[in-house]
């Protein structure tokens, strides 16, 4: 088994580049994750693990093998290397390099009566992570990101989703591509916007439905507003007319789940 004890090791440097640069993730088709739960969820979600790095003071080889099996390249690292690579202090001493997925709209496998979340150009990785966690909690058919600002394997998205990146079906595309996909699949879509909208709870979400949310700063683009089955809003009674996108999405999603009797 290979052992790495220097942060100057070329492989360690390549992993740092993988964390920091989207270009490197796209060129190699890989990304770095950390934590026992996240790695197990990724494996369960069909992700291929290439390499596992572990810090034996926090996790032993038997535990590592229980998580990833014995067909993966294992590398033992010391405290300096672990602290250099790990984002969190609570990830149990294990990191993994995994292959990315394509996330094409055509890859999605939908139920007969799908419930989908669409988020247009979300700006903050933390918000994307929160959206994925909510989608997992509601067991949505899919999460679709329109006009993404960063790749979905940004380490801040990986971390903030707490495994939701691996438990949800995810696709990315342009606004035009996604609208065409929804129309071709006869999925009604409801755009959350203040313009020409009606209260969300008056709509019927029991049929094939996509709930569409935009950025907190600028909201949804005109195409979503004009082509929606219906524009919807969340009535607010305070002085502020803005709500965090992940909170707004959760309200809409769980209203749809309530109408569907949480099936």
PDB file of C-alpha atoms in Angstrom:
ATOM      1  CA  UNK A   1       0.000   0.000   0.000  1.00  0.00           C
ATOM      2  CA  UNK A   2       1.270   3.447  -0.918  1.00  0.00           C
ATOM      3  CA  UNK A   3       2.102   5.977   1.802  1.00  0.00           C
ATOM      4  CA  UNK A   4       2.276   9.761   1.286  1.00  0.00           C
ATOM      5  CA  UNK A   5       3.775  11.916   4.025  1.00  0.00           C
ATOM      6  CA  UNK A   6       4.618  15.190   2.271  1.00  0.00           C
ATOM      7  CA  UNK A   7       2.304  17.994   1.180  1.00  0.00           C
ATOM      8  CA  UNK A   8       4.813  18.604  -1.630  1.00  0.00           C
ATOM      9  CA  UNK A   9       3.994  15.229  -3.169  1.00  0.00           C
ATOM     10  CA  UNK A  10       2.887  15.709  -6.810  1.00  0.00           C
ATOM     11  CA  UNK A  11      -0.292  13.694  -6.287  1.00  0.00           C
ATOM     12  CA  UNK A  12      -1.242  15.839  -3.295  1.00  0.00           C
ATOM     13  CA  UNK A  13      -0.650  18.952  -5.372  1.00  0.00           C
ATOM     14  CA  UNK A  14      -2.868  17.549  -8.121  1.00  0.00           C
ATOM     15  CA  UNK A  15      -5.640  16.951  -5.583  1.00  0.00           C
ATOM     16  CA  UNK A  16      -5.395  20.548  -4.395  1.00  0.00           C
ATOM     17  CA  UNK A  17      -5.785  21.663  -8.008  1.00  0.00           C
ATOM     18  CA  UNK A  18      -8.799  19.371  -8.269  1.00  0.00           C
ATOM     19  CA  UNK A  19     -10.358  21.151  -5.311  1.00  0.00           C
ATOM     20  CA  UNK A  20      -9.558  24.647  -6.457  1.00  0.00           C
ATOM     21  CA  UNK A  21     -10.100  24.622 -10.217  1.00  0.00           C
ATOM     22  CA  UNK A  22     -13.195  23.635 -12.175  1.00  0.00           C
ATOM     23  CA  UNK A  23     -11.003  23.274 -15.266  1.00  0.00           C
ATOM     24  CA  UNK A  24      -9.034  20.466 -13.612  1.00  0.00           C
ATOM     25  CA  UNK A  25     -12.198  18.647 -12.582  1.00  0.00           C
ATOM     26  CA  UNK A  26     -13.545  18.852 -16.119  1.00  0.00           C
ATOM     27  CA  UNK A  27     -10.252  17.813 -17.734  1.00  0.00           C
ATOM     28  CA  UNK A  28      -9.763  14.784 -15.485  1.00  0.00           C
ATOM     29  CA  UNK A  29     -13.431  13.880 -15.040  1.00  0.00           C
ATOM     30  CA  UNK A  30     -12.801  13.464 -11.325  1.00  0.00           C
ATOM     31  CA  UNK A  31     -13.437  15.278  -8.052  1.00  0.00           C
ATOM     32  CA  UNK A  32     -12.423  15.021  -4.406  1.00  0.00           C
ATOM     33  CA  UNK A  33     -14.812  14.281  -1.554  1.00  0.00           C
ATOM     34  CA  UNK A  34     -14.394  13.570   2.144  1.00  0.00           C
ATOM     35  CA  UNK A  35     -16.215  11.817   4.954  1.00  0.00           C
ATOM     36  CA  UNK A  36     -17.433   8.271   5.578  1.00  0.00           C
ATOM     37  CA  UNK A  37     -21.111   9.084   5.039  1.00  0.00           C
ATOM     38  CA  UNK A  38     -20.526  11.064   1.842  1.00  0.00           C
ATOM     39  CA  UNK A  39     -18.309   8.375   0.328  1.00  0.00           C
ATOM     40  CA  UNK A  40     -20.807   5.636   1.190  1.00  0.00           C
ATOM     41  CA  UNK A  41     -23.671   7.663  -0.301  1.00  0.00           C
ATOM     42  CA  UNK A  42     -21.624   8.265  -3.454  1.00  0.00           C
ATOM     43  CA  UNK A  43     -20.969   4.532  -3.821  1.00  0.00           C
ATOM     44  CA  UNK A  44     -24.656   3.783  -3.257  1.00  0.00           C
ATOM     45  CA  UNK A  45     -25.453   6.431  -5.882  1.00  0.00           C
ATOM     46  CA  UNK A  46     -23.370   4.648  -8.506  1.00  0.00           C
ATOM     47  CA  UNK A  47     -20.256   6.807  -8.383  1.00  0.00           C
ATOM     48  CA  UNK A  48     -16.997   5.086  -9.252  1.00  0.00           C
ATOM     49  CA  UNK A  49     -14.280   5.582  -6.632  1.00  0.00           C
ATOM     50  CA  UNK A  50     -10.752   5.666  -8.043  1.00  0.00           C
ATOM     51  CA  UNK A  51      -8.570   6.356  -4.991  1.00  0.00           C
ATOM     52  CA  UNK A  52      -9.071   6.545  -1.238  1.00  0.00           C
ATOM     53  CA  UNK A  53      -6.737   8.417   1.093  1.00  0.00           C
ATOM     54  CA  UNK A  54      -6.963   7.756   4.819  1.00  0.00           C
ATOM     55  CA  UNK A  55      -5.338   9.026   8.005  1.00  0.00           C
ATOM     56  CA  UNK A  56      -4.838   5.953  10.232  1.00  0.00           C
ATOM     57  CA  UNK A  57      -5.023   7.919  13.487  1.00  0.00           C
ATOM     58  CA  UNK A  58      -8.711   8.539  12.721  1.00  0.00           C
ATOM     59  CA  UNK A  59      -9.738   5.497  10.677  1.00  0.00           C
ATOM     60  CA  UNK A  60      -8.113   2.085  10.281  1.00  0.00           C
ATOM     61  CA  UNK A  61      -7.697  -0.031   7.176  1.00  0.00           C
ATOM     62  CA  UNK A  62     -10.445  -2.455   8.213  1.00  0.00           C
ATOM     63  CA  UNK A  63     -12.959   0.388   8.458  1.00  0.00           C
ATOM     64  CA  UNK A  64     -11.813   1.753   5.103  1.00  0.00           C
ATOM     65  CA  UNK A  65     -12.303  -1.626   3.427  1.00  0.00           C
ATOM     66  CA  UNK A  66     -15.785  -1.889   4.922  1.00  0.00           C
ATOM     67  CA  UNK A  67     -16.721   1.405   3.282  1.00  0.00           C
ATOM     68  CA  UNK A  68     -15.111   1.088  -0.159  1.00  0.00           C
ATOM     69  CA  UNK A  69     -14.198  -2.575  -0.582  1.00  0.00           C
ATOM     70  CA  UNK A  70     -10.792  -3.873  -1.626  1.00  0.00           C
ATOM     71  CA  UNK A  71     -10.779  -3.045  -5.343  1.00  0.00           C
ATOM     72  CA  UNK A  72      -9.844   0.623  -4.835  1.00  0.00           C
ATOM     73  CA  UNK A  73      -6.353   2.118  -4.693  1.00  0.00           C
ATOM     74  CA  UNK A  74      -5.654   2.940  -1.032  1.00  0.00           C
ATOM     75  CA  UNK A  75      -3.144   5.560   0.096  1.00  0.00           C
ATOM     76  CA  UNK A  76      -2.173   6.116   3.708  1.00  0.00           C
ATOM     77  CA  UNK A  77      -1.505   9.769   4.557  1.00  0.00           C
ATOM     78  CA  UNK A  78      -0.162  11.551   7.618  1.00  0.00           C
ATOM     79  CA  UNK A  79      -1.682  14.389   9.626  1.00  0.00           C
ATOM     80  CA  UNK A  80      -0.062  17.170   7.571  1.00  0.00           C
ATOM     81  CA  UNK A  81      -1.395  15.814   4.273  1.00  0.00           C
ATOM     82  CA  UNK A  82      -4.830  15.139   5.744  1.00  0.00           C
ATOM     83  CA  UNK A  83      -5.149  18.638   7.168  1.00  0.00           C
ATOM     84  CA  UNK A  84      -3.987  20.124   3.868  1.00  0.00           C
ATOM     85  CA  UNK A  85      -6.628  18.262   1.854  1.00  0.00           C
ATOM     86  CA  UNK A  86      -9.587  18.100   4.219  1.00  0.00           C
ATOM     87  CA  UNK A  87     -12.105  20.930   4.285  1.00  0.00           C
ATOM     88  CA  UNK A  88     -13.534  19.847   7.612  1.00  0.00           C
ATOM     89  CA  UNK A  89     -12.071  18.579  10.871  1.00  0.00           C
ATOM     90  CA  UNK A  90     -14.954  16.142  11.310  1.00  0.00           C
ATOM     91  CA  UNK A  91     -14.650  13.959   8.213  1.00  0.00           C
ATOM     92  CA  UNK A  92     -13.310  10.895  10.022  1.00  0.00           C
ATOM     93  CA  UNK A  93      -9.913  10.793   8.326  1.00  0.00           C
ATOM     94  CA  UNK A  94     -10.982   9.611   4.873  1.00  0.00           C
ATOM     95  CA  UNK A  95     -11.034  11.243   1.435  1.00  0.00           C
ATOM     96  CA  UNK A  96     -11.775   9.826  -1.993  1.00  0.00           C
ATOM     97  CA  UNK A  97     -11.222  10.661  -5.641  1.00  0.00           C
ATOM     98  CA  UNK A  98     -14.297   9.749  -7.693  1.00  0.00           C
ATOM     99  CA  UNK A  99     -15.346  10.006 -11.318  1.00  0.00           C
ATOM    100  CA  UNK A 100     -17.878  12.680 -12.205  1.00  0.00           C
ATOM    101  CA  UNK A 101     -21.175  11.976 -13.946  1.00  0.00           C
ATOM    102  CA  UNK A 102     -22.360  13.646 -17.144  1.00  0.00           C
ATOM    103  CA  UNK A 103     -25.598  15.111 -15.687  1.00  0.00           C
ATOM    104  CA  UNK A 104     -27.347  15.314 -19.049  1.00  0.00           C
ATOM    105  CA  UNK A 105     -31.096  15.896 -19.228  1.00  0.00           C
ATOM    106  CA  UNK A 106     -31.357  12.748 -21.342  1.00  0.00           C
ATOM    107  CA  UNK A 107     -29.903  10.707 -18.456  1.00  0.00           C
ATOM    108  CA  UNK A 108     -32.842  11.438 -16.149  1.00  0.00           C
ATOM    109  CA  UNK A 109     -35.158   8.550 -15.344  1.00  0.00           C
ATOM    110  CA  UNK A 110     -38.499   9.972 -14.264  1.00  0.00           C
ATOM    111  CA  UNK A 111     -41.538   8.368 -12.677  1.00  0.00           C
ATOM    112  CA  UNK A 112     -44.981   8.425 -14.300  1.00  0.00           C
ATOM    113  CA  UNK A 113     -45.907  11.460 -12.210  1.00  0.00           C
ATOM    114  CA  UNK A 114     -42.652  13.325 -11.597  1.00  0.00           C
ATOM    115  CA  UNK A 115     -42.012  16.162  -9.176  1.00  0.00           C
ATOM    116  CA  UNK A 116     -38.927  18.147 -10.162  1.00  0.00           C
ATOM    117  CA  UNK A 117     -37.077  21.176  -8.818  1.00  0.00           C
ATOM    118  CA  UNK A 118     -35.502  23.571 -11.317  1.00  0.00           C
ATOM    119  CA  UNK A 119     -33.117  26.271 -10.086  1.00  0.00           C
ATOM    120  CA  UNK A 120     -31.962  28.900 -12.548  1.00  0.00           C
ATOM    121  CA  UNK A 121     -28.388  30.182 -12.147  1.00  0.00           C
ATOM    122  CA  UNK A 122     -28.058  29.738  -8.374  1.00  0.00           C
ATOM    123  CA  UNK A 123     -25.115  31.891  -7.326  1.00  0.00           C
ATOM    124  CA  UNK A 124     -24.035  30.453  -3.990  1.00  0.00           C
ATOM    125  CA  UNK A 125     -22.746  26.873  -3.605  1.00  0.00           C
ATOM    126  CA  UNK A 126     -24.281  26.783  -0.136  1.00  0.00           C
ATOM    127  CA  UNK A 127     -27.716  27.440  -1.596  1.00  0.00           C
ATOM    128  CA  UNK A 128     -27.257  24.645  -4.121  1.00  0.00           C
ATOM    129  CA  UNK A 129     -26.267  22.312  -1.301  1.00  0.00           C
ATOM    130  CA  UNK A 130     -29.364  23.311   0.669  1.00  0.00           C
ATOM    131  CA  UNK A 131     -31.576  22.764  -2.390  1.00  0.00           C
ATOM    132  CA  UNK A 132     -30.134  19.279  -2.831  1.00  0.00           C
ATOM    133  CA  UNK A 133     -30.722  18.440   0.823  1.00  0.00           C
ATOM    134  CA  UNK A 134     -34.337  19.557   0.558  1.00  0.00           C
ATOM    135  CA  UNK A 135     -34.786  17.576  -2.657  1.00  0.00           C
ATOM    136  CA  UNK A 136     -33.471  14.480  -0.924  1.00  0.00           C
ATOM    137  CA  UNK A 137     -35.777  15.012   2.050  1.00  0.00           C
ATOM    138  CA  UNK A 138     -38.756  15.210  -0.305  1.00  0.00           C
ATOM    139  CA  UNK A 139     -37.526  12.340  -2.503  1.00  0.00           C
ATOM    140  CA  UNK A 140     -37.929  14.390  -5.677  1.00  0.00           C
ATOM    141  CA  UNK A 141     -37.553  12.775  -9.069  1.00  0.00           C
ATOM    142  CA  UNK A 142     -34.798  15.185 -10.067  1.00  0.00           C
ATOM    143  CA  UNK A 143     -33.064  18.502  -9.529  1.00  0.00           C
ATOM    144  CA  UNK A 144     -32.219  20.472 -12.668  1.00  0.00           C
ATOM    145  CA  UNK A 145     -29.829  23.416 -12.636  1.00  0.00           C
ATOM    146  CA  UNK A 146     -30.312  25.947 -15.439  1.00  0.00           C
ATOM    147  CA  UNK A 147     -27.363  28.033 -16.604  1.00  0.00           C
ATOM    148  CA  UNK A 148     -25.103  26.923 -13.735  1.00  0.00           C
ATOM    149  CA  UNK A 149     -22.556  29.408 -12.421  1.00  0.00           C
ATOM    150  CA  UNK A 150     -20.111  26.676 -11.391  1.00  0.00           C
ATOM    151  CA  UNK A 151     -19.743  22.950 -11.918  1.00  0.00           C
ATOM    152  CA  UNK A 152     -21.699  20.711  -9.579  1.00  0.00           C
ATOM    153  CA  UNK A 153     -18.518  19.179  -8.177  1.00  0.00           C
ATOM    154  CA  UNK A 154     -17.324  22.434  -6.661  1.00  0.00           C
ATOM    155  CA  UNK A 155     -16.076  21.364  -3.196  1.00  0.00           C
ATOM    156  CA  UNK A 156     -18.392  23.867  -1.517  1.00  0.00           C
ATOM    157  CA  UNK A 157     -21.384  22.223  -3.218  1.00  0.00           C
ATOM    158  CA  UNK A 158     -20.115  18.735  -2.371  1.00  0.00           C
ATOM    159  CA  UNK A 159     -19.647  19.744   1.258  1.00  0.00           C
ATOM    160  CA  UNK A 160     -22.832  21.772   1.768  1.00  0.00           C
ATOM    161  CA  UNK A 161     -25.062  19.122   0.188  1.00  0.00           C
ATOM    162  CA  UNK A 162     -23.973  16.642   2.911  1.00  0.00           C
ATOM    163  CA  UNK A 163     -24.317  13.791   0.430  1.00  0.00           C
ATOM    164  CA  UNK A 164     -27.350  15.197  -1.394  1.00  0.00           C
ATOM    165  CA  UNK A 165     -25.211  15.531  -4.503  1.00  0.00           C
ATOM    166  CA  UNK A 166     -25.094  11.730  -4.631  1.00  0.00           C
ATOM    167  CA  UNK A 167     -28.647  10.848  -3.568  1.00  0.00           C
ATOM    168  CA  UNK A 168     -30.516  12.990  -6.103  1.00  0.00           C
ATOM    169  CA  UNK A 169     -30.847  12.668  -9.851  1.00  0.00           C
ATOM    170  CA  UNK A 170     -29.251  15.868 -11.139  1.00  0.00           C
ATOM    171  CA  UNK A 171     -29.071  17.412 -14.586  1.00  0.00           C
ATOM    172  CA  UNK A 172     -27.816  20.705 -15.937  1.00  0.00           C
ATOM    173  CA  UNK A 173     -28.671  22.631 -19.092  1.00  0.00           C
ATOM    174  CA  UNK A 174     -29.601  25.990 -20.520  1.00  0.00           C
ATOM    175  CA  UNK A 175     -32.966  27.540 -19.792  1.00  0.00           C
ATOM    176  CA  UNK A 176     -34.085  26.850 -23.380  1.00  0.00           C
ATOM    177  CA  UNK A 177     -32.976  23.203 -23.203  1.00  0.00           C
ATOM    178  CA  UNK A 178     -34.766  22.618 -19.912  1.00  0.00           C
ATOM    179  CA  UNK A 179     -38.014  24.246 -21.009  1.00  0.00           C
ATOM    180  CA  UNK A 180     -37.955  22.099 -24.153  1.00  0.00           C
ATOM    181  CA  UNK A 181     -37.314  18.996 -22.002  1.00  0.00           C
ATOM    182  CA  UNK A 182     -40.261  19.812 -19.718  1.00  0.00           C
ATOM    183  CA  UNK A 183     -42.595  20.513 -22.624  1.00  0.00           C
ATOM    184  CA  UNK A 184     -41.598  17.349 -24.494  1.00  0.00           C
ATOM    185  CA  UNK A 185     -42.243  15.295 -21.356  1.00  0.00           C
ATOM    186  CA  UNK A 186     -45.580  17.055 -20.733  1.00  0.00           C
ATOM    187  CA  UNK A 187     -44.473  18.369 -17.336  1.00  0.00           C
ATOM    188  CA  UNK A 188     -46.276  21.473 -16.066  1.00  0.00           C
ATOM    189  CA  UNK A 189     -43.894  24.032 -14.685  1.00  0.00           C
ATOM    190  CA  UNK A 190     -44.596  26.742 -12.157  1.00  0.00           C
ATOM    191  CA  UNK A 191     -42.261  29.723 -12.026  1.00  0.00           C
ATOM    192  CA  UNK A 192     -41.760  31.406  -8.656  1.00  0.00           C
ATOM    193  CA  UNK A 193     -41.848  35.129  -9.401  1.00  0.00           C
ATOM    194  CA  UNK A 194     -43.566  38.293  -8.238  1.00  0.00           C
ATOM    195  CA  UNK A 195     -44.638  39.322 -11.753  1.00  0.00           C
ATOM    196  CA  UNK A 196     -48.105  38.276 -12.977  1.00  0.00           C
ATOM    197  CA  UNK A 197     -48.327  35.558 -10.360  1.00  0.00           C
ATOM    198  CA  UNK A 198     -50.821  33.949  -8.039  1.00  0.00           C
ATOM    199  CA  UNK A 199     -50.400  32.385  -4.618  1.00  0.00           C
ATOM    200  CA  UNK A 200     -48.647  29.014  -4.796  1.00  0.00           C
ATOM    201  CA  UNK A 201     -51.188  27.163  -2.643  1.00  0.00           C
ATOM    202  CA  UNK A 202     -53.985  27.756  -5.179  1.00  0.00           C
ATOM    203  CA  UNK A 203     -52.306  25.559  -7.804  1.00  0.00           C
ATOM    204  CA  UNK A 204     -52.629  21.835  -8.465  1.00  0.00           C
ATOM    205  CA  UNK A 205     -49.252  20.132  -8.137  1.00  0.00           C
ATOM    206  CA  UNK A 206     -50.600  16.588  -8.202  1.00  0.00           C
ATOM    207  CA  UNK A 207     -49.851  16.158 -11.919  1.00  0.00           C
ATOM    208  CA  UNK A 208     -46.349  15.994 -13.470  1.00  0.00           C
ATOM    209  CA  UNK A 209     -44.805  19.159 -12.048  1.00  0.00           C
ATOM    210  CA  UNK A 210     -41.605  21.184 -12.063  1.00  0.00           C
ATOM    211  CA  UNK A 211     -41.184  23.970  -9.519  1.00  0.00           C
ATOM    212  CA  UNK A 212     -38.854  26.681 -10.818  1.00  0.00           C
ATOM    213  CA  UNK A 213     -36.926  29.110  -8.612  1.00  0.00           C
ATOM    214  CA  UNK A 214     -34.476  31.867  -9.528  1.00  0.00           C
ATOM    215  CA  UNK A 215     -31.817  33.923  -7.833  1.00  0.00           C
ATOM    216  CA  UNK A 216     -32.604  36.097  -4.835  1.00  0.00           C
ATOM    217  CA  UNK A 217     -31.086  39.134  -6.546  1.00  0.00           C
ATOM    218  CA  UNK A 218     -32.756  39.098  -9.970  1.00  0.00           C
ATOM    219  CA  UNK A 219     -35.306  36.277  -9.911  1.00  0.00           C
ATOM    220  CA  UNK A 220     -36.168  34.223 -12.978  1.00  0.00           C
ATOM    221  CA  UNK A 221     -35.446  35.308 -16.517  1.00  0.00           C
ATOM    222  CA  UNK A 222     -38.272  36.354 -18.833  1.00  0.00           C
ATOM    223  CA  UNK A 223     -38.442  33.035 -20.689  1.00  0.00           C
ATOM    224  CA  UNK A 224     -39.430  31.171 -17.530  1.00  0.00           C
ATOM    225  CA  UNK A 225     -42.070  33.758 -16.686  1.00  0.00           C
ATOM    226  CA  UNK A 226     -43.595  33.825 -20.158  1.00  0.00           C
ATOM    227  CA  UNK A 227     -43.728  30.082 -20.816  1.00  0.00           C
ATOM    228  CA  UNK A 228     -44.755  28.852 -17.369  1.00  0.00           C
ATOM    229  CA  UNK A 229     -47.924  26.873 -16.857  1.00  0.00           C
ATOM    230  CA  UNK A 230     -48.519  29.445 -14.131  1.00  0.00           C
ATOM    231  CA  UNK A 231     -46.388  32.002 -12.316  1.00  0.00           C
ATOM    232  CA  UNK A 232     -46.634  31.583  -8.558  1.00  0.00           C
ATOM    233  CA  UNK A 233     -45.596  33.511  -5.475  1.00  0.00           C
ATOM    234  CA  UNK A 234     -45.271  32.952  -1.760  1.00  0.00           C
ATOM    235  CA  UNK A 235     -47.314  35.656   0.018  1.00  0.00           C
ATOM    236  CA  UNK A 236     -45.187  37.527   2.548  1.00  0.00           C
ATOM    237  CA  UNK A 237     -46.481  39.729   5.350  1.00  0.00           C
ATOM    238  CA  UNK A 238     -43.302  41.490   6.437  1.00  0.00           C
ATOM    239  CA  UNK A 239     -41.427  44.486   5.093  1.00  0.00           C
ATOM    240  CA  UNK A 240     -38.961  42.427   3.034  1.00  0.00           C
ATOM    241  CA  UNK A 241     -40.038  40.959  -0.311  1.00  0.00           C
ATOM    242  CA  UNK A 242     -37.121  38.570  -0.671  1.00  0.00           C
ATOM    243  CA  UNK A 243     -36.681  35.055   0.682  1.00  0.00           C
ATOM    244  CA  UNK A 244     -33.688  32.723   0.593  1.00  0.00           C
ATOM    245  CA  UNK A 245     -34.032  30.542  -2.497  1.00  0.00           C
ATOM    246  CA  UNK A 246     -33.602  27.284  -0.604  1.00  0.00           C
ATOM    247  CA  UNK A 247     -36.298  28.284   1.892  1.00  0.00           C
ATOM    248  CA  UNK A 248     -38.679  29.291  -0.899  1.00  0.00           C
ATOM    249  CA  UNK A 249     -38.038  26.035  -2.737  1.00  0.00           C
ATOM    250  CA  UNK A 250     -38.728  24.031   0.424  1.00  0.00           C
ATOM    251  CA  UNK A 251     -42.098  25.761   0.911  1.00  0.00           C
ATOM    252  CA  UNK A 252     -43.150  24.998  -2.667  1.00  0.00           C
ATOM    253  CA  UNK A 253     -41.839  21.436  -2.633  1.00  0.00           C
ATOM    254  CA  UNK A 254     -43.571  20.433   0.558  1.00  0.00           C
ATOM    255  CA  UNK A 255     -46.850  21.999  -0.544  1.00  0.00           C
ATOM    256  CA  UNK A 256     -46.634  19.741  -3.603  1.00  0.00           C
ATOM    257  CA  UNK A 257     -45.818  16.784  -1.355  1.00  0.00           C
ATOM    258  CA  UNK A 258     -48.776  17.645   0.897  1.00  0.00           C
ATOM    259  CA  UNK A 259     -51.091  17.679  -2.112  1.00  0.00           C
ATOM    260  CA  UNK A 260     -49.712  14.310  -3.170  1.00  0.00           C
ATOM    261  CA  UNK A 261     -50.213  12.976   0.376  1.00  0.00           C
ATOM    262  CA  UNK A 262     -46.433  12.683   0.744  1.00  0.00           C
ATOM    263  CA  UNK A 263     -46.218   9.768  -1.630  1.00  0.00           C
TER     264      UNK A 263
END
